[in-house]
mmCIF file of C-alpha atoms and ligand atoms in Angstrom:
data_model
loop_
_atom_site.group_PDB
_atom_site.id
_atom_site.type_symbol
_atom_site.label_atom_id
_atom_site.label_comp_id
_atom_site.label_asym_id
_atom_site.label_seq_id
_atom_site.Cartn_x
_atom_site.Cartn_y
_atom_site.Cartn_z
ATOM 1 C CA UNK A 1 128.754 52.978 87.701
ATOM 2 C CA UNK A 2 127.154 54.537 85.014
ATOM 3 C CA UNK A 3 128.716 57.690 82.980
ATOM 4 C CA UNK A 4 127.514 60.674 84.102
ATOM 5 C CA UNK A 5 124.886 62.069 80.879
ATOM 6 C CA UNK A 6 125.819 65.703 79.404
ATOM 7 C CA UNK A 7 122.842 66.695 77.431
ATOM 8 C CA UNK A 8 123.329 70.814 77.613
ATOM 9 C CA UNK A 9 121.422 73.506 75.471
ATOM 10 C CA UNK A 10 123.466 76.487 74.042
ATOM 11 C CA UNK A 11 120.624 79.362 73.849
ATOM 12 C CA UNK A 12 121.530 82.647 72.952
ATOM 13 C CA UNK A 13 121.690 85.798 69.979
ATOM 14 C CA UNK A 14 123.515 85.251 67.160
ATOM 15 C CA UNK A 15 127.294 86.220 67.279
ATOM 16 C CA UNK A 16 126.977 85.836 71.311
ATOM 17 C CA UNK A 17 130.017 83.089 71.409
ATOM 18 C CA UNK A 18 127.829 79.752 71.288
ATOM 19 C CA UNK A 19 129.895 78.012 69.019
ATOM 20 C CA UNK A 20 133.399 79.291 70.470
ATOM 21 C CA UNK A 21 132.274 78.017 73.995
ATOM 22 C CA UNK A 22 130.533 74.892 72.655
ATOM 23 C CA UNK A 23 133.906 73.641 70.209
ATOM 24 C CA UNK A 24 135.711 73.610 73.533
ATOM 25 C CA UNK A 25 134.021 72.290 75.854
ATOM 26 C CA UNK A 26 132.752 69.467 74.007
ATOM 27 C CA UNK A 27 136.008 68.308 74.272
ATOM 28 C CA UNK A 28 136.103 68.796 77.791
ATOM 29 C CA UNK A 29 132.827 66.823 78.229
ATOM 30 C CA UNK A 30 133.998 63.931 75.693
ATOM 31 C CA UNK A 31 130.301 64.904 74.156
ATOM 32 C CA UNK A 32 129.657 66.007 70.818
ATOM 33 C CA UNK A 33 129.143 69.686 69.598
ATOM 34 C CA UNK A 34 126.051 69.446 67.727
ATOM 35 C CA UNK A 35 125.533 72.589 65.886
ATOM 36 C CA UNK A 36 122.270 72.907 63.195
ATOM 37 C CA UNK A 37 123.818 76.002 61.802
ATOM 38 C CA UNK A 38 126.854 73.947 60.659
ATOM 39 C CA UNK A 39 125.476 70.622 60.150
ATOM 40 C CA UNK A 40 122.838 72.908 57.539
ATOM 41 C CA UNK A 41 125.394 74.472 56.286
ATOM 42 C CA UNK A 42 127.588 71.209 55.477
ATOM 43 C CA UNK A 43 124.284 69.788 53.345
ATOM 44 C CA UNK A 44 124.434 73.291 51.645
ATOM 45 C CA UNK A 45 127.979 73.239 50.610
ATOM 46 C CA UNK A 46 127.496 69.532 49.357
ATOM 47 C CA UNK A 47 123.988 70.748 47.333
ATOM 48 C CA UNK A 48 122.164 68.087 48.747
ATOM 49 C CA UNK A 49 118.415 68.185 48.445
ATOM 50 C CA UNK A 50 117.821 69.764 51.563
ATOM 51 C CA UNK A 51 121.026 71.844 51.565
ATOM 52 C CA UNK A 52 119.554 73.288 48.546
ATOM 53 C CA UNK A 53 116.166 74.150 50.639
ATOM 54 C CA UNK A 54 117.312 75.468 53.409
ATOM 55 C CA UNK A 55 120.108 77.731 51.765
ATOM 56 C CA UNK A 56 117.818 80.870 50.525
ATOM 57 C CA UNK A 57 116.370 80.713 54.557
ATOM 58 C CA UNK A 58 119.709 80.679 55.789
ATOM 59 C CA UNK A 59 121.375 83.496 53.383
ATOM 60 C CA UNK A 60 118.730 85.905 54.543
ATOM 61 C CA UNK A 61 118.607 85.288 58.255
ATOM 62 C CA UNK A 62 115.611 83.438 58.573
ATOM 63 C CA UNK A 63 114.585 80.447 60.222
ATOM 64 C CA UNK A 64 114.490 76.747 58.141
ATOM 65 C CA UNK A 65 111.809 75.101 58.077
ATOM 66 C CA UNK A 66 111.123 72.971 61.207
ATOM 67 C CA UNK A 67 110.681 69.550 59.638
ATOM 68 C CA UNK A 68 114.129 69.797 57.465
ATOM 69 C CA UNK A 69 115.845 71.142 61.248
ATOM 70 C CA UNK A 70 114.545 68.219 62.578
ATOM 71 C CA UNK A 71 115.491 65.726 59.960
ATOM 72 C CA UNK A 72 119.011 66.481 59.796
ATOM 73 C CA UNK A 73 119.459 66.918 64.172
ATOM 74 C CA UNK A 74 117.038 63.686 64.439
ATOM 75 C CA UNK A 75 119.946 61.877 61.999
ATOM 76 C CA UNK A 76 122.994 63.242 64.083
ATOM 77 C CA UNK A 77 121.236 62.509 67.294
ATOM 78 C CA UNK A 78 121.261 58.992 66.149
ATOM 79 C CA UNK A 79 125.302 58.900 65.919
ATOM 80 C CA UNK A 80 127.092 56.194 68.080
ATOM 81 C CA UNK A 81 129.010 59.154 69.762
ATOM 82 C CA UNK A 82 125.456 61.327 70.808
ATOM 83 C CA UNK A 83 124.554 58.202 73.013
ATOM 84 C CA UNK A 84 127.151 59.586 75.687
ATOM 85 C CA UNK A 85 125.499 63.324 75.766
ATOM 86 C CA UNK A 86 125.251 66.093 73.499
ATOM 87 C CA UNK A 87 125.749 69.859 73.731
ATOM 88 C CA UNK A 88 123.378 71.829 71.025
ATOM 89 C CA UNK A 89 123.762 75.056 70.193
ATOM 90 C CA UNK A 90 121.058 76.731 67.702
ATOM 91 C CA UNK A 91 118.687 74.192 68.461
ATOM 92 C CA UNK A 92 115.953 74.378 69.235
ATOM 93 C CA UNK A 93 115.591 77.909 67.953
ATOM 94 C CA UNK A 94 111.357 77.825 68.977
ATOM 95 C CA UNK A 95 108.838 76.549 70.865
ATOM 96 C CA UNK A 96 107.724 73.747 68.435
ATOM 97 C CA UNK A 97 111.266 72.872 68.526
ATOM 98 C CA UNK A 98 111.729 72.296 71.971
ATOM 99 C CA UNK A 99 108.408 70.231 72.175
ATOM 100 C CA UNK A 100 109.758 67.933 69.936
ATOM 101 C CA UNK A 101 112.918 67.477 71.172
ATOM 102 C CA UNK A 102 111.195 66.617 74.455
ATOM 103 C CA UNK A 103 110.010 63.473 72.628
ATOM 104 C CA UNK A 104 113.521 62.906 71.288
ATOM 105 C CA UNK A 105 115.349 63.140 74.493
ATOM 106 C CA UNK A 106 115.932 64.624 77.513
ATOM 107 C CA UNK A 107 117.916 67.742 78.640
ATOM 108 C CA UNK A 108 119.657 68.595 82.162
ATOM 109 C CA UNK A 109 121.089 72.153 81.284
ATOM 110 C CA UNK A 110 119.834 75.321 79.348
ATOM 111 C CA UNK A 111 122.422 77.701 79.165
ATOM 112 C CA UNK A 112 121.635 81.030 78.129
ATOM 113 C CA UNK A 113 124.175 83.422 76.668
ATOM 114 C CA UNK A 114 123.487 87.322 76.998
ATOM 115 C CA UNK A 115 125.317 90.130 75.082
ATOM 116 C CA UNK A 116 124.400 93.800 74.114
ATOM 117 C CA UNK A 117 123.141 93.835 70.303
ATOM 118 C CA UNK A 118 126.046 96.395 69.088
ATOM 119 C CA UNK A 119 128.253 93.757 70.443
ATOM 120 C CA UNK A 120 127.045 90.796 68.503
ATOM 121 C CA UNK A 121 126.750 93.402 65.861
ATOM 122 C CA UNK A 122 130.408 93.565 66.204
ATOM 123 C CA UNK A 123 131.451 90.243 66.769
ATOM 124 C CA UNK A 124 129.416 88.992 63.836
ATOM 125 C CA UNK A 125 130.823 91.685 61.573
ATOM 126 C CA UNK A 126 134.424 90.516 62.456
ATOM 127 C CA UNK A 127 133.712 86.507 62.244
ATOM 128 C CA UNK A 128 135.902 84.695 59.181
ATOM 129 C CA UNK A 129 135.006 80.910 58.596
ATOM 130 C CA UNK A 130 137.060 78.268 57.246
ATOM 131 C CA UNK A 131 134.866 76.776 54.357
ATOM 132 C CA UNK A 132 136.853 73.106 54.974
ATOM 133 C CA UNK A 133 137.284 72.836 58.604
ATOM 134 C CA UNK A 134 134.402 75.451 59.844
ATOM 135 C CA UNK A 135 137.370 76.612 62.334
ATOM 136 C CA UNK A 136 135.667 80.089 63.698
ATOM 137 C CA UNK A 137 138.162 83.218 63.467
ATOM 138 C CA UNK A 138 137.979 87.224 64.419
ATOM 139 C CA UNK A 139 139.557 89.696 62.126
ATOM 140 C CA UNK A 140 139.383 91.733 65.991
ATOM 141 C CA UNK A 141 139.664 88.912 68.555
ATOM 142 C CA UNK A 142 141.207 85.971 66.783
ATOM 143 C CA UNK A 143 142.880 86.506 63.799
ATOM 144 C CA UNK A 144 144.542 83.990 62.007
ATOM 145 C CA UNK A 145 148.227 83.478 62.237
ATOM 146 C CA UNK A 146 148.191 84.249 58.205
ATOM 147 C CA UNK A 147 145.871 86.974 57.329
ATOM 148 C CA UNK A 148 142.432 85.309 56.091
ATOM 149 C CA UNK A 149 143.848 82.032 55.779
ATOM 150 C CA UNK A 150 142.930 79.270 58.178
ATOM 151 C CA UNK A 151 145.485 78.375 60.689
ATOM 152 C CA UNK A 152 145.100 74.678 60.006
ATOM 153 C CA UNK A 153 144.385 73.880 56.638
ATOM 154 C CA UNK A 154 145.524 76.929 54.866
ATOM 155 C CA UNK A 155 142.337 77.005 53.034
ATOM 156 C CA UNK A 156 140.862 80.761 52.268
ATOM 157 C CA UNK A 157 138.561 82.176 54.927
ATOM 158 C CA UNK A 158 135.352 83.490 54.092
ATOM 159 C CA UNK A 159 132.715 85.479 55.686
ATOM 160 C CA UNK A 160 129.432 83.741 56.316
ATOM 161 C CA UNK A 161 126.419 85.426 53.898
ATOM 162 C CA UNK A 162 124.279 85.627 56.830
ATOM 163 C CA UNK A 163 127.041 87.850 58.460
ATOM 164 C CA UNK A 164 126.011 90.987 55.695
ATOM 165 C CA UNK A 165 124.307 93.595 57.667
ATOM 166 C CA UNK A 166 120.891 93.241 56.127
ATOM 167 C CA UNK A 167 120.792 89.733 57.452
ATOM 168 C CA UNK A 168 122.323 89.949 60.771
ATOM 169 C CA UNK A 169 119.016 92.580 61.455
ATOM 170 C CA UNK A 170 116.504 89.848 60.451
ATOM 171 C CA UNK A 171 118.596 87.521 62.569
ATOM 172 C CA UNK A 172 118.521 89.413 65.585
ATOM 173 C CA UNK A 173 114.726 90.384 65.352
ATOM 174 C CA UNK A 174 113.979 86.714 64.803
ATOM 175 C CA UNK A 175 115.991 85.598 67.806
ATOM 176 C CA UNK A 176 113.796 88.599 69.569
ATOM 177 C CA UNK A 177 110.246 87.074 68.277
ATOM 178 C CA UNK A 178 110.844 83.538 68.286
ATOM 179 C CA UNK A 179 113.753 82.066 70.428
ATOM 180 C CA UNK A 180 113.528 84.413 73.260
ATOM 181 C CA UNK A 181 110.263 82.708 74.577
ATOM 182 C CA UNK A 182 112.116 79.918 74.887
ATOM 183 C CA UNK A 183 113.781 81.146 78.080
ATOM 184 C CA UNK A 184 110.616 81.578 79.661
ATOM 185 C CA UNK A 185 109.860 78.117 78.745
ATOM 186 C CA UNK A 186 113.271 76.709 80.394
ATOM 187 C CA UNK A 187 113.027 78.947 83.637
ATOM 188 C CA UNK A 188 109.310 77.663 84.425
ATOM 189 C CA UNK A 189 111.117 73.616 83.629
ATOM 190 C CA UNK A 190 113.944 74.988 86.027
ATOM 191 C CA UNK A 191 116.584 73.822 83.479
ATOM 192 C CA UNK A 192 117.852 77.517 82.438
ATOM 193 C CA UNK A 193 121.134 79.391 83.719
ATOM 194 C CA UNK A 194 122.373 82.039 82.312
ATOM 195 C CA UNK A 195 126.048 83.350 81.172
ATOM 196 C CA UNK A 196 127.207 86.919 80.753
ATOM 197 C CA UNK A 197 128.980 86.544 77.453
ATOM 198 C CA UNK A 198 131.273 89.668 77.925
ATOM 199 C CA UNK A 199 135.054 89.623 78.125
ATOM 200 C CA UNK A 200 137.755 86.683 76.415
ATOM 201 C CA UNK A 201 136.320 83.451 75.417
ATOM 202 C CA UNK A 202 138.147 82.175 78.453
ATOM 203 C CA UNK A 203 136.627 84.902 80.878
ATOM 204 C CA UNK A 204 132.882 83.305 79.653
ATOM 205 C CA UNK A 205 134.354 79.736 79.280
ATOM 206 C CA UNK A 206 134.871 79.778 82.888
ATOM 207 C CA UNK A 207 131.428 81.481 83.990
ATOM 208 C CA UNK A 208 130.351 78.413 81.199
ATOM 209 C CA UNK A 209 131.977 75.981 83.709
ATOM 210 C CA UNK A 210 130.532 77.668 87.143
ATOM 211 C CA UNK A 211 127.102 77.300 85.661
ATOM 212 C CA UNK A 212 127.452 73.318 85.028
ATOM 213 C CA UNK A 213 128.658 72.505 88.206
HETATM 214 P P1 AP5 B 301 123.642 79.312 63.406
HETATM 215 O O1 AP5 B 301 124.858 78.878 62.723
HETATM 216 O O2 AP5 B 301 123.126 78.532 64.558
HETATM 217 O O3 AP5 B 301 123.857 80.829 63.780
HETATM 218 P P2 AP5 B 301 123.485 81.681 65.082
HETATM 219 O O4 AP5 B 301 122.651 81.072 66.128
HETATM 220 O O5 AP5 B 301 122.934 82.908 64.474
HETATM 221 O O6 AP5 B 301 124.778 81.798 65.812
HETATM 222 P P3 AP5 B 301 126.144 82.198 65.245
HETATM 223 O O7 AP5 B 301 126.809 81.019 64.623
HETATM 224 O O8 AP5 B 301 125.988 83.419 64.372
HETATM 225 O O9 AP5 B 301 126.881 82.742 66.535
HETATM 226 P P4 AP5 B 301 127.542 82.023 67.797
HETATM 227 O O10 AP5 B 301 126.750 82.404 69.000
HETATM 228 O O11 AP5 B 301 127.787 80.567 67.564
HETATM 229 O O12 AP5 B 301 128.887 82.838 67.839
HETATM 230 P P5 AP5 B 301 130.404 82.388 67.486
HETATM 231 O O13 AP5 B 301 130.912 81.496 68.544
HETATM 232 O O14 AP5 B 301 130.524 81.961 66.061
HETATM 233 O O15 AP5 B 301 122.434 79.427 62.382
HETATM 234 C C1 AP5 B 301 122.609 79.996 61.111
HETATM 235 C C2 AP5 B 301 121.303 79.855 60.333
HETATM 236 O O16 AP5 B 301 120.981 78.461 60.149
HETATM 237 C C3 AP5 B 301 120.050 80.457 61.009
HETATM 238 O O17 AP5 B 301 119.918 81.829 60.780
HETATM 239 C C4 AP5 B 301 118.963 79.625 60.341
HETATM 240 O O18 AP5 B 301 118.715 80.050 59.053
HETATM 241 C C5 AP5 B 301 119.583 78.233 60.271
HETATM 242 N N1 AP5 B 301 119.322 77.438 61.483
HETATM 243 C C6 AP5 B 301 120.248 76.942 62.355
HETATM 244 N N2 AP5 B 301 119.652 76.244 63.332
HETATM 245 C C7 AP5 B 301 118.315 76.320 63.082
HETATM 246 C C8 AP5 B 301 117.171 75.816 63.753
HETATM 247 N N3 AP5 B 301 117.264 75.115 64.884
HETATM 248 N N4 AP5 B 301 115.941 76.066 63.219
HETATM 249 C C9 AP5 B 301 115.810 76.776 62.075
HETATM 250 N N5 AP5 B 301 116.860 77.301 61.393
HETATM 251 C C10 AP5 B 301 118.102 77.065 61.894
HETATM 252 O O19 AP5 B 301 131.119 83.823 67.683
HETATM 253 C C11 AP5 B 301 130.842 84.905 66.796
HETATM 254 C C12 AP5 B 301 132.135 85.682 66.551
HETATM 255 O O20 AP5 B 301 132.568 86.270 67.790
HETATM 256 C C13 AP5 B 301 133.322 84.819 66.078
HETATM 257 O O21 AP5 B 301 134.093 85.564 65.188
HETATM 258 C C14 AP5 B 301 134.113 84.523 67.372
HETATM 259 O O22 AP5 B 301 135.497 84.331 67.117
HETATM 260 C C15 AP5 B 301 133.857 85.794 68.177
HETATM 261 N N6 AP5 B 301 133.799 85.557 69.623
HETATM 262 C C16 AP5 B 301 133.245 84.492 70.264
HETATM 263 N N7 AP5 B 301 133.361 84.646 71.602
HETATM 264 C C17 AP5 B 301 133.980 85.832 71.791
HETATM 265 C C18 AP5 B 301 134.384 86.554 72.968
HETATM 266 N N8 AP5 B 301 134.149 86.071 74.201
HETATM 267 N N9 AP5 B 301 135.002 87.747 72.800
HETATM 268 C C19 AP5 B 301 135.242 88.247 71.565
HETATM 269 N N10 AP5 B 301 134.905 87.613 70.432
HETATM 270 C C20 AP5 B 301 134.264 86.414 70.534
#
């Protein structure tokens, strides 16, 4: 028989809990967590070429460029382990996006996570990162066992630049103008769900697993 496919979209504000949810149930799924925002921000971190183009976009909360998006998700797509499924969360973040992932490959599930703004505003404001691992911590809802120091690798946690107020207001008004008409998109394809993204990570995990059924 052959194994069932898991190719899932992650839609949803910034700060709404895409990542959280994604890191564990990827494991669940035996899929890969394919995130752009962290495989961008690994080529930033190593100064490669396109790291070093995409980094100004990213520090002030807009967009990169489709065709560098594209490049580095069209690379990880090709990975042995993507051939089972994938779950993507930040892409694709518009409409060109999603027309050329079309030709890429096909989806079953668009999840879409919804949240108040002045609670991603919080949850965004409270995020840590571990520069090493990219392990995702909450001075409010998941602190680290040592204050700002990651629980696995000790290294020092840091706060994302895009997490400074000025850009989390470009983020949220470019979610508004050019990711939102992406639901509409999914809902007419009748691919999209969505996921109240209030309460624990484990209240929304389980609404996460309702919703792929
Ligand atoms: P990206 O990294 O994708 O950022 P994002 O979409 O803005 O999403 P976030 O990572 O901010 O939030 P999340 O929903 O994953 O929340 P998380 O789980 O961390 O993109 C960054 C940038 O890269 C973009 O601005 C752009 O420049 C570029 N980029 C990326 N993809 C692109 C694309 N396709 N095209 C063009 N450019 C692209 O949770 C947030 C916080 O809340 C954490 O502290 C977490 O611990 C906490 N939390 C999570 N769940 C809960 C809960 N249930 N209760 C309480 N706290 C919670």
């Amino acid at each position: 028989m052959a194994p069932t496919m898991h190719r899932v979209i992650f839609l949803g504000p910034p700060g709404v809990g895409k990542g959280t949810q994604a890191a564990s149930l990827s494991k669940e799924l035996g899929v890969p967590h394919l995130s752009t925002g962290d495989l961008l921000r690994v080529a930033v971190a190593a100064r490669t070429p396109l790291g070093l183009e995409a980094q100004g976009h990213m520090d002030a909360g807009r967009l990169v460029p489709d065709d560098l998006v594209l490049r580095i998700l069209r690379d990880r797509l090709a990975a042995p382990d993507a051939a089972v499924g994938f779950l993507l969360d930040g892409f694709p973040r518009n409409l060109a996006q999603a027309q050329r992932l079309e030709e890429i490959s096909p989806v079953e599930s668009v999840l879409s996570f919804e949240l108040p703004a002045h609670l991603l505003i919080e949850r965004l404001s409270g995020r840590r990162v571990c520069p090493k691992c990219l392990t995702v911590y909450n001075i409010a809802t998941r602190p680290p066992k040592s204050p700002g120091r990651c629980d696995l690798d000790g290294a020092e946690l840091i706060q994302r630049p895009d997490d400074q107020p000025a850009a989390i207001t470009t983020r949220l008004a470019v979610y508004a103008e050019q990711t939102a008409p992406l639901l509409g998109y999914y809902r007419r394809k009748g691919l999209l769900q969505t996921v109240d993204a209030h309460g624990s990570p484990n209240e929304v995990a389980g609404r996460v697993r309702t919703a792929l059924r």
